[in-house]
Every structure is written in structure tokens, then in C-alpha cells.
Amino acid sequence: MNAPVLQAAAVHKHYRIGKQEIPVLRGIDLSVQPGESVALLGASGAGKSTLLHVLGLLDPPTTGEVRYDGVPVHGLPIGERARLRHRHVGFVFQFYHLIPELTALQNVLLARMMAVSALGYWGQRKAAKAAAIAMLEQVGLGARLHHRPSELSGGERQRVAIARALLAEPRVILADEPTGNLDSHTAAGVVELMFGIQRDRGLALVLVTHDERLAQRCHRIVRLADGVVVS
Amino acid sequence: MIAAFSPFLAVRYLVTRRINLLGIAGVMFAVWAMLVVDAVFTGFVSGIRRDVRTSTTDLLVTDLPHDTGYERLREAIEADTGLVAATAPRLRHHGMLQRVRQPQRRVRTQGSSQVDFDHTENGFALLVGIDPVREEAVSGLRSWLVRGPEELAQRYPGDFWSSTVLDEPDLERRSQLRAKDEVEWAARRRSNLPAAKNVQQHRADMPGVLFGWQRIRRTGALPEAEPFDLLVAAVGSDNQLRSDSDRVQFAGCFATGHRMFDENAVLLPIETLRTLLGLDSFDPASVDLVTDIAVRVRRDTSASALVAGKQRLQRAVQALLPPGSPPCSVLDWEEQNLVFLSAVAHEQAMMQFVLFVVMLVAAFVIYATLHMMVVQKVKDIGIMAAIGGSPAGIGAVFLVGGFTVGAVGALLGIGAGLLSVQYLNPVNDWLFANFQVELFPRTLFDLREIPCDLEPSWIAKVGIGAVLLALVVAFVPSRKASRMNPVQALSHE
Ligand SMILES: Nc1ncnc2c1ncn2[C@@H]1O[C@H](COP(=O)(O)OP(=O)(O)O)[C@@H](O)[C@H]1O
Ligand SMILES: [Mg+2]
């Protein structure tokens, strides 16, 4: 059997506030197979976002290991971790997190500029632009290429964020309440889009949500409470 | 290697923030000021140096004892044929000059603020006794006499004729700087001085004196052979103060460009001055007195050979002086003007320092705007990290921002500087013509146009310096950005 595309092994995460040590994650074990979708459910403050950050190499675990394709990743040098974060995972956030100065197209293109040198990018800029436009068309924003985030609706912004996460062709999507800020109608559209792409491309998906019905659409549901997996 | 997103974001951030124009403008202004002010200063200084150089001989043997004669030393100095091309005697003394006839209307000076302390219009003079024939071989005497009337004609209306005394074929008359017979005859008649009945019988006998052109500003334009009385006083060997006077004629006007010299010096035949000091050349007991000996060195003399030659000459001359004499000096042209030249150099250094402070202020503006940018962009920093930006790449966004501000400012400043230097004189003229203001008051320095000398090496230094400074100040905000915790940055409000 293949190694899981993403794996957490006995992950602990403590935050220290002053002298106090606050345990947020207390021994998480989680494996995600290629193409698998996992819903992460839990009360607010359960540590879902924290786990996602640890899985996505944004935050180191206090103890325990995160493995990509069976290889531990948090011990790697910082530049290497950045490269892996770029290649292996794509983040989608509740609040979209687009850069306000950039147009939709530029925000997506940015994902192509992370791991190449300025000169290297110059050579492939036409191809990169074509790929970004194709990606925006796929998420239904072909007519919104040159709009700034402030000129887009919430649903449109989230589609841009999804396009950005996908442009680097990652193997895993880490989505943190991607519909949490959207009305139900818009949310449904975004959800359809996400699951569609996930299926088509055979991506792994870790989806943090409060929505039980949304969670049911995933292959597997993992419930988090007080920093441990309860089911 | 710089990740592609760093320059991309840097430029987007810069163009969406007008405040960065302030940094660009600051650098531009500082670079512009450094180039233009230094160009004017360098032009001014090199002009001064050129003028000082042309007014000064290659070497000057000086600090000689009071009764030093020329011939003995001349032989010893000219014996050094590897170094010395020619020598000339100089005798410095103070004197007074008084015009014989009533003065004419004086030359009108434009807005001059000079102190008019001598109502005699001529007054005190630094008399420099020269041997005109020998002097021509060691200094620019001939070119000084050409330049004198030119300088005057450029400023004042009047008849400023060129002196021809150096073209006199008779060596005896030339060494006396004497005027032509008919010219002196006419001058005597004008001034009611004794003269032969008719011009054919007249023989010129008044020695000539040469005025610096700055003196003519006070006397007004003078006709050829205008008579003057020259008074010299000295303490004789009997310890008594004695004075003597002679009637001389105005033989021409010179300009060396060295302002002090052109204001104070009056050149006259050395024999005339010796005689006034009681040393008659017919008296076999008298010495052919000099205070200095001007030396022209061979044109192929290298700088190091000159240094060695100076010491050699000093030893040779010292050996001929009476035992126990204080050491004489052999000075090259810079040493002869040491105080003046070092004052000018010091002023230039001060100016550069002041302008450097302007540059520092511009750099601080860049620092402040970049710092502000990092603070405003905390969330973006988290986003960059989340989509795979390395800390180095994130830091580079702000470093490239600083570099861009510095480089654009420097380029604009250099462009503005080049244009300003190109059009400095026309703009200055135009401003003066239309608004009576001048960027650089030329009359203050008595310049016909503002000198400008913009050296490419200085442009390069200032440009590269500005960019480096921008990079240095950008480093601190850049490091702050690269060290930010991405999770905290993302949740920043
Ligand atoms: N940087 C931090 N410092 C201290 N405590 C934190 C920090 N980030 C998160 N926490 C705490 O960790 C707990 C889990 O937070 P989070 O993972 O955001 O929960 P969830 O996403 O499940 O709502 C919360 O109690 C929160 O206060
Ligand atoms: Mg959360």
C-alpha cells in the first residue's frame, strides 16, 4: 500500500502565554490517502485551525511528526519547508486571504512565482499566465480576471483563492471553513466547485467545517475535541 | 537567487503607495544636489587651481638671507641641467604709486562692495622686481599680458590696449619695460612733464611698470606710458630709514587669475627696484639682490624626480649661503599656495559632508516608509508564507522595494543633475534677466560664467552610494518581515 499523502503522528501543540502552557493539540494521529477527502469537525476552539497549520507546515508541532508521503517534514531546513508547502499543499481560508493590491489574475499568478527565480519566471511568464487564466476560467471567473478583491463578491473571492491554491498543482488541499463566511446559496456553489476539482484531479482534501451536511459528503469524518480525535 | 514574487510584489506595493514618491523625491533631490553643487564646486576649484598654477612658477627658491645675490646662485641652480630649464630673479618689496596727472573718471564697477580705502587711487603695491627677458622663460608673463586687457574688456567699457613691451627688439629697452619714444613723448606732453621740443629728439627713459588688472578697476583705464611716481622705503645698512622715488610709466596690465596677486602685485624691472633700494648696478660693491629665484623645470620631469630635485636644489643653494644662515626653501607650485589651496579643499569637503547629511535624511524617509509598509502588510506576509514564500523571499520584497526607491531616485537625480549642469548658465542668465535673481551670484566670485565640472566617477559614486544606502536602511524592515510568524501574521487584523 502507498504511504499516506499526509500523515500526523502523535502531534502535540502547546502555546505558551506568559508562564502558562496551553495544550491545544494533545496527540493527534491522522492519515490521509491520496484522493481521499476528510472532514474535520469540532467546536470552536477545538484546535482545528491549529492542526491545519501544523499539517501545512505553517506552524511546527511541539512534539510529534508530520509526514508527506511517509517522509517527516518539520525537521527540514526552512527554505525546503517553504518549497514543500508550495508544492505539496494548497491552503484555502475562511477569509480568502487575497492580496488587495493585486487583481484576481495576479493573485493566482503569485502562486507560480513562489518557487522560481525572477529570471526563471520571466522565461515562462506566458505559460504561467495562460495556466492562471485557464484556472480562473475553470472556477468560473473568466470574466473577472482584472478585478481587485475589493471589486469581487465573497464567493468570487473564495473562487480566486481556490484557483490560487490549485495553480501550483498540490497533492493536498487544506481548507479552513471555506464557506464559513458565505451565504448558503453561494456556499453551495463553492462546495460543488471544490468537490468537483478534488474528484477530477484526485486530490486529497482536509476540510474544516461546522456544517454536518457538508461533512457527510466527505469520505471520512474526524471529530476533534479538546485537542484529541474523538471518532 | 531572488524568487519571482519578491520583485513583483515590491513593485505592486510601491506603485499603489504614493508615500514612496516621497522617498524617491528625497533621494532624487539629494543626488541632484550632490551632483550639481559638487560640479560647481569642482569646476570652481579646478578653475582656481588652474589660475593659481598659471600664476605660479614650477619651483621657487625662497627664504633667502637679506643680501643674497642672484648670479652665484643662478650658476649653481642652472648647473642641475637634468632638472632646471631656466631661472629668473625676483625681488619683492613694498612700495607706493601715485599718478602724476589728475585722475580721470574711474571705471564704474557693477554693484561693487569693495572697500575704497585709498583716495590716491593707486596706493600700496607689492612690488615684484623681475628681469622681463628671463621671466618670460619661467612664467606665463606673456600670456598674463594678453589676458589682462581681455578680463577688463569683458567687464567694463574703455580702451584696454594690449601691451607690446615684450616685443621690443632692443634687449636693454625690453629689460627696462620702456615705452616707444613717441609714446612716452606724447604721455609726457599730456602730463606736463619735461619733454623734448619735437618727437624725433625724444628718447624714452622712464622704466615701465605692469599692473594687475584688478588695480585698473580702481585707477580707471590708463593710456599707454601714463606717468606714475613710485616711492620705496627701506632700512639701510646704517640702520637708518631711507626712502627713494622714481618716475615710472604704465607699461601694461596683466592677469594671472590669482585674485590676490592680480590685486596687489605691480611688476617692474628688477634693476629699477634695486636702484631705489640703494643698490646701484654701476657700483661694483653692490649685490644683484634677490628675495626669490623662480625656476622652470624641464617638461619631462616626473613627480618623483621633482621631489628629489627639490631637495638637491635646496642643498646646492644652502651650500652657497653664508654659514649659519637659516635654511632656505624650495617650493613647488602647490607649496607656494599651500594655505589657500588647503582652505579651498577643506571647504569642498565640508560641502560634501553637508550634502551627505541631506542624503541621510532621504535614507531615513525610505526607512520610515518601508517600515510602515511592513506594518501595514503583516497579513500579506502571512499569505505569502501560506502559499509557499520562503522567509528570504518575503524579506526580499521589502529589500527590493528599498532598492527600487533608491535606484529610481538616483537615476532621476542623475538625470536632473546632468540637465541642470547642461543648462545651468542659460537658466541662471534667464533668471537674472527676468527676476533679477541668480542661483550662483557670479559677481561674488568675479566669474564670467558658472564653472561646472561633473566627473563621471563622482556620478557613479553618488549613484551607487544612494542605492547602497537605500539597501542598508531597507535591511531592517526586511528582516522584520522575514522573521514574522506566519500563523500570527495571518490572524493579524
Ligand atoms: N498563537 C496562539 N497563542 C495562544 N493560543 C492560541 C494561539 N492560536 C490558537 N490558540 C488557542 O488554541 C485554541 C485552538 O484554536 P484554533 O485552532 O483556532 O481553534 P478552531 O480553529 O478549532 O476554532 C484556542 O483556544 C485558541 O485560543
Ligand atoms: Mg478555526
Coordinates of N, CA, C and O in Angstrom, one line a residue, chain B residues 269-414:
Chain B
P269 N 60.9 96.5 -13.6 CA 62.3 95.9 -13.8 C 63.1 95.8 -12.5 O 63.0 96.7 -11.7
I270 N 63.7 94.7 -12.3 CA 64.4 94.4 -11.1 C 65.5 95.4 -10.8 O 65.7 95.9 -9.7
E271 N 66.2 95.9 -11.9 CA 67.2 96.9 -11.7 C 66.7 98.2 -11.2 O 67.3 98.8 -10.3
T272 N 65.5 98.6 -11.6 CA 64.9 99.8 -11.1 C 64.7 99.7 -9.6 O 64.9 100.6 -8.8
L273 N 64.2 98.6 -9.2 CA 63.9 98.4 -7.8 C 65.2 98.3 -6.9 O 65.3 98.9 -5.9
R274 N 66.2 97.6 -7.5 CA 67.5 97.6 -6.8 C 68.0 99.0 -6.6 O 68.5 99.3 -5.5
T275 N 67.9 99.8 -7.6 CA 68.5 101.1 -7.6 C 67.7 101.9 -6.5 O 68.3 102.7 -5.7
L276 N 66.4 101.8 -6.5 CA 65.6 102.5 -5.5 C 66.0 102.1 -4.1 O 65.9 102.8 -3.1
L277 N 66.5 100.8 -3.9 CA 66.9 100.3 -2.6 C 68.3 100.7 -2.3 O 68.9 100.2 -1.3
G278 N 69.0 101.5 -3.2 CA 70.3 101.9 -2.9 C 71.4 101.0 -3.5 O 72.5 101.1 -3.1
L279 N 71.0 100.1 -4.3 CA 72.0 99.2 -4.9 C 72.2 99.5 -6.3 O 71.5 98.9 -7.2
D280 N 73.0 100.4 -6.6 CA 73.2 100.8 -8.0 C 74.1 99.8 -8.7 O 75.1 99.4 -8.2
S281 N 73.6 99.4 -9.9 CA 74.4 98.4 -10.6 C 75.7 98.9 -11.1 O 76.6 98.1 -11.4
F282 N 75.9 100.2 -11.1 CA 77.2 100.7 -11.5 C 78.2 100.6 -10.4 O 79.4 100.7 -10.6
D283 N 77.7 100.5 -9.2 CA 78.6 100.4 -8.0 C 79.1 98.9 -7.9 O 78.3 98.0 -7.7
P284 N 80.4 98.7 -8.1 CA 80.9 97.3 -8.0 C 80.7 96.7 -6.7 O 80.7 95.4 -6.6
A285 N 80.5 97.4 -5.6 CA 80.3 96.8 -4.3 C 78.9 96.3 -4.0 O 78.7 95.6 -3.1
S286 N 78.0 96.7 -4.9 CA 76.6 96.3 -4.6 C 76.3 94.9 -5.1 O 77.0 94.4 -5.9
V287 N 75.3 94.3 -4.5 CA 74.9 92.9 -4.8 C 73.7 93.0 -5.8 O 72.9 93.9 -5.8
D288 N 73.6 91.9 -6.7 CA 72.5 91.8 -7.5 C 71.4 91.1 -6.7 O 71.1 89.9 -6.9
L289 N 70.7 91.9 -5.9 CA 69.9 91.4 -4.8 C 68.6 90.7 -5.4 O 68.0 91.1 -6.3
V290 N 68.3 89.5 -4.7 CA 67.0 88.8 -5.0 C 66.4 88.4 -3.6 O 67.1 88.2 -2.6
T291 N 65.1 88.3 -3.6 CA 64.5 87.6 -2.5 C 64.1 86.2 -2.8 O 64.0 85.3 -2.0
D292 N 63.8 86.0 -4.1 CA 63.4 84.6 -4.6 C 64.1 84.4 -5.9 O 64.4 85.3 -6.6
I293 N 64.2 83.1 -6.2 CA 64.6 82.7 -7.6 C 63.5 81.8 -8.2 O 63.2 80.7 -7.6
A294 N 62.9 82.2 -9.3 CA 61.9 81.4 -9.9 C 62.6 80.4 -10.8 O 63.5 80.7 -11.5
V295 N 62.1 79.1 -10.8 CA 62.8 78.1 -11.6 C 61.7 77.4 -12.4 O 60.6 77.0 -12.0
R296 N 62.0 77.2 -13.7 CA 61.2 76.4 -14.5 C 61.9 75.0 -14.7 O 63.1 75.0 -15.0
V297 N 61.2 74.0 -14.5 CA 61.9 72.7 -14.6 C 61.6 72.1 -16.0 O 60.7 72.5 -16.7
R298 N 62.4 71.2 -16.4 CA 62.2 70.5 -17.7 C 60.9 69.9 -17.8 O 60.4 69.3 -16.8
R299 N 60.3 69.9 -19.0 CA 58.9 69.4 -19.1 C 58.8 67.9 -18.9 O 57.7 67.4 -18.6
D300 N 59.9 67.2 -19.0 CA 59.8 65.7 -18.9 C 60.1 65.3 -17.5 O 60.3 64.1 -17.2
T301 N 60.1 66.2 -16.5 CA 60.4 65.9 -15.1 C 59.2 65.1 -14.5 O 58.0 65.6 -14.6
S302 N 59.5 63.9 -13.9 CA 58.4 63.2 -13.3 C 58.2 63.7 -11.9 O 59.0 64.5 -11.4
A303 N 57.1 63.3 -11.3 CA 56.7 63.8 -10.0 C 57.8 63.4 -8.9 O 58.2 64.2 -8.1
S304 N 58.3 62.2 -9.1 CA 59.3 61.7 -8.1 C 60.6 62.4 -8.3 O 61.3 62.8 -7.4
A305 N 60.9 62.7 -9.6 CA 62.2 63.4 -9.9 C 62.1 64.8 -9.4 O 63.1 65.4 -8.9
L306 N 60.9 65.4 -9.4 CA 60.7 66.7 -8.9 C 61.0 66.8 -7.4 O 61.7 67.7 -6.9
V307 N 60.5 65.8 -6.7 CA 60.7 65.7 -5.2 C 62.2 65.6 -4.9 O 62.7 66.4 -4.0
A308 N 62.9 64.7 -5.6 CA 64.3 64.6 -5.4 C 65.0 65.8 -5.8 O 66.0 66.3 -5.1
G309 N 64.6 66.4 -6.9 CA 65.3 67.6 -7.4 C 65.2 68.8 -6.5 O 66.1 69.6 -6.3
K310 N 64.0 68.9 -5.8 CA 63.8 70.0 -4.8 C 64.8 69.9 -3.7 O 65.4 70.9 -3.3
Q311 N 65.0 68.7 -3.2 CA 66.0 68.5 -2.1 C 67.4 68.8 -2.6 O 68.2 69.5 -1.9
R312 N 67.7 68.4 -3.8 CA 69.0 68.6 -4.4 C 69.3 70.1 -4.5 O 70.3 70.6 -4.1
L313 N 68.3 70.9 -5.1 CA 68.5 72.3 -5.2 C 68.6 73.0 -3.9 O 69.5 73.9 -3.7
Q314 N 67.8 72.5 -2.9 CA 67.9 73.2 -1.6 C 69.3 73.0 -1.0 O 69.9 74.0 -0.5
R315 N 69.9 71.8 -1.1 CA 71.3 71.6 -0.6 C 72.3 72.5 -1.4 O 73.2 73.1 -0.8
A316 N 72.1 72.5 -2.7 CA 73.1 73.3 -3.5 C 73.1 74.7 -3.2 O 74.1 75.4 -3.0
V317 N 71.8 75.3 -3.0 CA 71.7 76.7 -2.7 C 72.2 77.0 -1.3 O 73.0 77.9 -1.0
Q318 N 71.8 76.1 -0.3 CA 72.2 76.3 1.1 C 73.7 76.3 1.2 O 74.3 77.1 2.0
A319 N 74.4 75.5 0.4 CA 75.9 75.4 0.5 C 76.5 76.8 0.1 O 77.6 77.0 0.5
L320 N 75.8 77.6 -0.7 CA 76.4 78.8 -1.2 C 76.1 80.0 -0.2 O 76.6 81.1 -0.4
L321 N 75.1 79.8 0.7 CA 74.7 80.9 1.6 C 75.8 80.9 2.7 O 76.5 80.0 3.0
P322 N 75.9 82.1 3.3 CA 76.8 82.3 4.4 C 76.6 81.2 5.5 O 75.4 80.8 5.7
P323 N 77.7 80.7 6.1 CA 77.5 79.7 7.1 C 76.6 80.2 8.2 O 76.6 81.4 8.6
G324 N 75.7 79.3 8.8 CA 74.8 79.8 9.8 C 73.5 80.4 9.4 O 72.7 80.7 10.2
S325 N 73.4 80.5 8.0 CA 72.1 81.1 7.5 C 70.9 80.1 7.8 O 71.1 78.9 7.8
P326 N 69.8 80.6 8.1 CA 68.6 79.7 8.3 C 68.3 79.0 7.0 O 68.7 79.5 5.9
P327 N 67.8 77.8 7.0 CA 67.6 77.0 5.8 C 66.7 77.8 4.8 O 65.6 78.3 5.2
C328 N 67.1 77.8 3.6 CA 66.2 78.3 2.5 C 65.2 77.2 2.1 O 65.4 76.1 2.5
S329 N 64.2 77.6 1.3 CA 63.2 76.7 0.9 C 63.1 76.6 -0.6 O 63.4 77.6 -1.3
V330 N 62.8 75.4 -1.1 CA 62.5 75.2 -2.5 C 61.0 74.7 -2.6 O 60.8 73.6 -2.1
L331 N 60.1 75.5 -3.1 CA 58.7 75.2 -3.0 C 58.1 74.9 -4.4 O 58.4 75.6 -5.4
D332 N 57.4 73.8 -4.5 CA 56.7 73.6 -5.8 C 55.4 74.5 -5.8 O 55.1 75.2 -4.8
W333 N 54.6 74.4 -6.9 CA 53.6 75.4 -7.0 C 52.5 75.2 -6.0 O 51.9 76.2 -5.5
E334 N 52.2 73.9 -5.5 CA 51.2 73.8 -4.5 C 51.7 74.3 -3.2 O 50.9 74.9 -2.4
E335 N 53.0 74.0 -2.9 CA 53.5 74.5 -1.6 C 53.5 76.0 -1.6 O 53.3 76.6 -0.5
Q336 N 53.7 76.7 -2.7 CA 53.7 78.1 -2.7 C 52.3 78.7 -2.4 O 52.2 79.8 -2.0
N337 N 51.3 77.9 -2.6 CA 49.9 78.4 -2.3 C 49.2 77.5 -1.3 O 48.0 77.3 -1.4
L338 N 50.0 76.9 -0.4 CA 49.5 75.8 0.5 C 48.3 76.3 1.3 O 47.3 75.6 1.3
V339 N 48.3 77.4 1.9 CA 47.3 77.8 2.8 C 46.0 78.0 2.0 O 44.9 77.5 2.3
F340 N 46.1 78.7 0.8 CA 45.0 78.9 0.0 C 44.3 77.7 -0.5 O 43.1 77.4 -0.4
L341 N 45.2 76.8 -1.1 CA 44.6 75.6 -1.7 C 44.0 74.6 -0.6 O 43.0 74.0 -0.8
S342 N 44.6 74.6 0.6 CA 44.1 73.7 1.6 C 42.8 74.2 2.1 O 41.8 73.5 2.5
A343 N 42.6 75.6 2.2 CA 41.4 76.2 2.6 C 40.3 75.8 1.6 O 39.2 75.4 2.0
V344 N 40.6 75.9 0.3 CA 39.6 75.5 -0.7 C 39.2 74.0 -0.6 O 38.0 73.7 -0.7
A345 N 40.2 73.2 -0.4 CA 39.9 71.7 -0.3 C 39.1 71.5 0.9 O 38.1 70.6 0.9
H346 N 39.4 72.1 2.0 CA 38.6 71.9 3.2 C 37.1 72.3 3.0 O 36.2 71.6 3.4
E347 N 36.9 73.5 2.3 CA 35.6 73.9 2.0 C 34.8 72.9 1.2 O 33.6 72.6 1.5
Q348 N 35.5 72.3 0.2 CA 34.8 71.3 -0.6 C 34.4 70.1 0.3 O 33.3 69.5 0.1
A349 N 35.3 69.7 1.1 CA 35.0 68.5 2.0 C 33.8 68.8 2.9 O 32.9 68.0 3.1
M350 N 33.7 70.0 3.4 CA 32.6 70.4 4.3 C 31.3 70.4 3.5 O 30.3 69.9 4.0
M351 N 31.4 70.9 2.3 CA 30.2 70.9 1.4 C 29.7 69.5 1.2 O 28.5 69.2 1.3
Q352 N 30.6 68.6 0.9 CA 30.2 67.2 0.6 C 29.6 66.6 1.9 O 28.7 65.8 1.8
F353 N 30.1 67.0 3.0 CA 29.6 66.4 4.2 C 28.1 66.9 4.4 O 27.2 66.1 4.8
V354 N 27.9 68.2 4.2 CA 26.5 68.7 4.4 C 25.6 68.0 3.4 O 24.5 67.6 3.8
L355 N 26.0 67.8 2.2 CA 25.2 67.1 1.2 C 24.9 65.6 1.6 O 23.9 65.1 1.4
F356 N 25.9 65.1 2.2 CA 25.8 63.7 2.7 C 24.7 63.6 3.8 O 23.9 62.6 3.8
V357 N 24.6 64.6 4.6 CA 23.5 64.6 5.6 C 22.2 64.7 4.9 O 21.2 64.0 5.3
V358 N 22.1 65.5 3.8 CA 20.8 65.5 3.1 C 20.5 64.1 2.6 O 19.3 63.7 2.7
M359 N 21.5 63.4 2.1 CA 21.3 62.0 1.7 C 20.8 61.1 2.8 O 19.9 60.3 2.6
L360 N 21.4 61.3 4.0 CA 20.9 60.5 5.1 C 19.5 60.8 5.5 O 18.7 59.8 5.8
V361 N 19.1 62.0 5.3 CA 17.6 62.3 5.6 C 16.8 61.6 4.6 O 15.7 61.0 5.0
A362 N 17.2 61.6 3.3 CA 16.4 60.8 2.3 C 16.4 59.4 2.7 O 15.3 58.7 2.6
A363 N 17.5 58.8 3.1 CA 17.5 57.4 3.5 C 16.6 57.1 4.7 O 15.9 56.1 4.7
F364 N 16.5 58.1 5.6 CA 15.6 57.9 6.7 C 14.1 57.9 6.2 O 13.3 57.1 6.7
V365 N 13.8 58.7 5.3 CA 12.5 58.7 4.7 C 12.2 57.3 4.1 O 11.1 56.7 4.3
I366 N 13.1 56.7 3.4 CA 12.9 55.4 2.8 C 12.7 54.4 4.0 O 11.8 53.6 3.9
Y367 N 13.5 54.5 5.0 CA 13.4 53.6 6.1 C 11.9 53.7 6.7 O 11.3 52.7 6.9
A368 N 11.5 54.9 6.9 CA 10.2 55.1 7.6 C 9.1 54.6 6.7 O 8.2 53.9 7.2
T369 N 9.1 54.8 5.4 CA 8.1 54.3 4.5 C 8.1 52.8 4.4 O 7.0 52.2 4.4
L370 N 9.3 52.2 4.4 CA 9.3 50.8 4.3 C 8.8 50.1 5.6 O 8.1 49.1 5.6
H371 N 9.2 50.7 6.7 CA 8.8 50.2 8.0 C 7.2 50.2 8.0 O 6.6 49.3 8.5
M372 N 6.7 51.4 7.6 CA 5.2 51.5 7.6 C 4.6 50.4 6.7 O 3.6 49.8 7.1
M373 N 5.3 50.2 5.6 CA 4.8 49.2 4.7 C 4.7 47.8 5.3 O 3.7 47.1 5.2
V374 N 5.8 47.5 6.0 CA 5.8 46.1 6.7 C 4.7 46.0 7.7 O 4.0 45.0 7.8
V375 N 4.5 47.1 8.4 CA 3.4 47.1 9.5 C 2.1 46.9 8.8 O 1.2 46.2 9.3
Q376 N 1.9 47.6 7.7 CA 0.6 47.5 7.0 C 0.4 46.2 6.4 O -0.8 45.8 6.1
K377 N 1.4 45.5 6.0 CA 1.3 44.3 5.2 C 1.6 43.1 6.0 O 1.9 42.0 5.4
V378 N 1.3 43.1 7.3 CA 1.6 41.9 8.1 C 0.7 40.7 7.5 O 1.2 39.6 7.3
K379 N -0.5 41.0 7.2 CA -1.4 39.9 6.7 C -0.8 39.3 5.4 O -0.8 38.1 5.2
D380 N -0.4 40.2 4.5 CA 0.1 39.8 3.2 C 1.3 38.9 3.5 O 1.6 37.9 2.7
I381 N 2.1 39.2 4.5 CA 3.3 38.4 4.8 C 2.9 37.0 5.1 O 3.5 36.0 4.7
G382 N 1.8 36.9 5.9 CA 1.3 35.6 6.3 C 0.8 34.8 5.0 O 1.0 33.7 4.8
I383 N 0.1 35.6 4.1 CA -0.4 35.0 2.9 C 0.8 34.4 2.1 O 0.8 33.3 1.6
M384 N 1.8 35.3 1.9 CA 3.0 34.8 1.1 C 3.5 33.5 1.7 O 3.9 32.6 1.0
A385 N 3.6 33.5 3.1 CA 4.1 32.3 3.7 C 3.2 31.1 3.4 O 3.7 30.0 3.1
A386 N 1.9 31.3 3.5 CA 1.0 30.2 3.3 C 1.0 29.6 1.9 O 0.8 28.4 1.7
I387 N 1.3 30.5 0.9 CA 1.3 29.9 -0.4 C 2.8 29.6 -0.9 O 3.0 29.3 -2.0
G388 N 3.7 29.5 0.1 CA 5.0 28.9 -0.2 C 6.1 29.9 -0.3 O 7.2 29.5 -0.8
G389 N 6.0 31.1 0.2 CA 7.1 32.1 0.1 C 8.1 31.8 1.2 O 7.7 31.5 2.4
S390 N 9.3 31.7 0.9 CA 10.4 31.5 1.9 C 10.6 32.8 2.7 O 10.3 33.9 2.2
P391 N 11.1 32.7 3.9 CA 11.4 33.9 4.7 C 12.4 34.8 3.9 O 12.2 36.0 3.9
A392 N 13.3 34.2 3.2 CA 14.3 35.1 2.4 C 13.5 35.8 1.3 O 13.7 37.0 1.1
G393 N 12.6 35.1 0.7 CA 11.8 35.7 -0.4 C 10.9 36.8 0.1 O 10.8 37.9 -0.5
I394 N 10.3 36.6 1.3 CA 9.5 37.6 1.9 C 10.3 38.8 2.3 O 9.9 40.0 2.0
G395 N 11.5 38.6 2.9 CA 12.3 39.7 3.2 C 12.7 40.5 1.9 O 12.8 41.7 1.9
A396 N 12.9 39.7 0.9 CA 13.4 40.4 -0.4 C 12.4 41.3 -1.0 O 12.7 42.3 -1.6
V397 N 11.1 41.1 -0.7 CA 10.1 42.0 -1.2 C 10.4 43.4 -0.7 O 10.4 44.4 -1.5
F398 N 10.8 43.6 0.5 CA 11.0 44.9 1.1 C 12.4 45.4 0.7 O 12.6 46.6 0.6
L399 N 13.3 44.5 0.6 CA 14.7 44.9 0.2 C 14.6 45.4 -1.2 O 15.2 46.4 -1.6
V400 N 13.9 44.7 -2.1 CA 13.8 45.1 -3.5 C 13.0 46.4 -3.5 O 13.3 47.3 -4.3
G401 N 12.0 46.6 -2.6 CA 11.3 47.9 -2.5 C 12.3 49.0 -2.3 O 12.2 50.0 -2.9
G402 N 13.1 48.8 -1.3 CA 14.1 49.9 -0.9 C 15.0 50.1 -2.1 O 15.3 51.3 -2.4
F403 N 15.5 49.0 -2.7 CA 16.4 49.2 -3.8 C 15.8 50.0 -4.9 O 16.4 50.9 -5.5
T404 N 14.5 49.6 -5.2 CA 13.8 50.3 -6.3 C 13.7 51.8 -6.0 O 14.0 52.6 -6.9
V405 N 13.3 52.1 -4.8 CA 13.1 53.5 -4.5 C 14.5 54.2 -4.6 O 14.6 55.3 -5.2
G406 N 15.5 53.6 -4.1 CA 16.9 54.2 -4.2 C 17.3 54.3 -5.6 O 17.8 55.4 -6.0
A407 N 17.1 53.3 -6.4 CA 17.6 53.3 -7.8 C 16.9 54.3 -8.6 O 17.5 55.0 -9.4
V408 N 15.5 54.3 -8.5 CA 14.7 55.2 -9.3 C 15.1 56.7 -8.9 O 15.3 57.5 -9.8
G409 N 15.2 56.9 -7.6 CA 15.5 58.2 -7.1 C 16.9 58.6 -7.6 O 17.1 59.8 -8.1
A410 N 17.9 57.7 -7.6 CA 19.2 58.0 -8.0 C 19.2 58.3 -9.5 O 19.9 59.3 -10.0
L411 N 18.5 57.5 -10.3 CA 18.5 57.7 -11.7 C 17.9 59.1 -12.1 O 18.4 59.8 -12.9
L412 N 16.7 59.4 -11.4 CA 16.1 60.7 -11.7 C 17.0 61.8 -11.3 O 17.1 62.8 -12.0
G413 N 17.7 61.6 -10.1 CA 18.6 62.6 -9.6 C 19.7 62.9 -10.6 O 20.1 64.0 -10.8
I414 N 20.3 61.8 -11.1 CA 21.4 61.9 -12.1 C 20.9 62.6 -13.3 O 21.6 63.5 -13.9

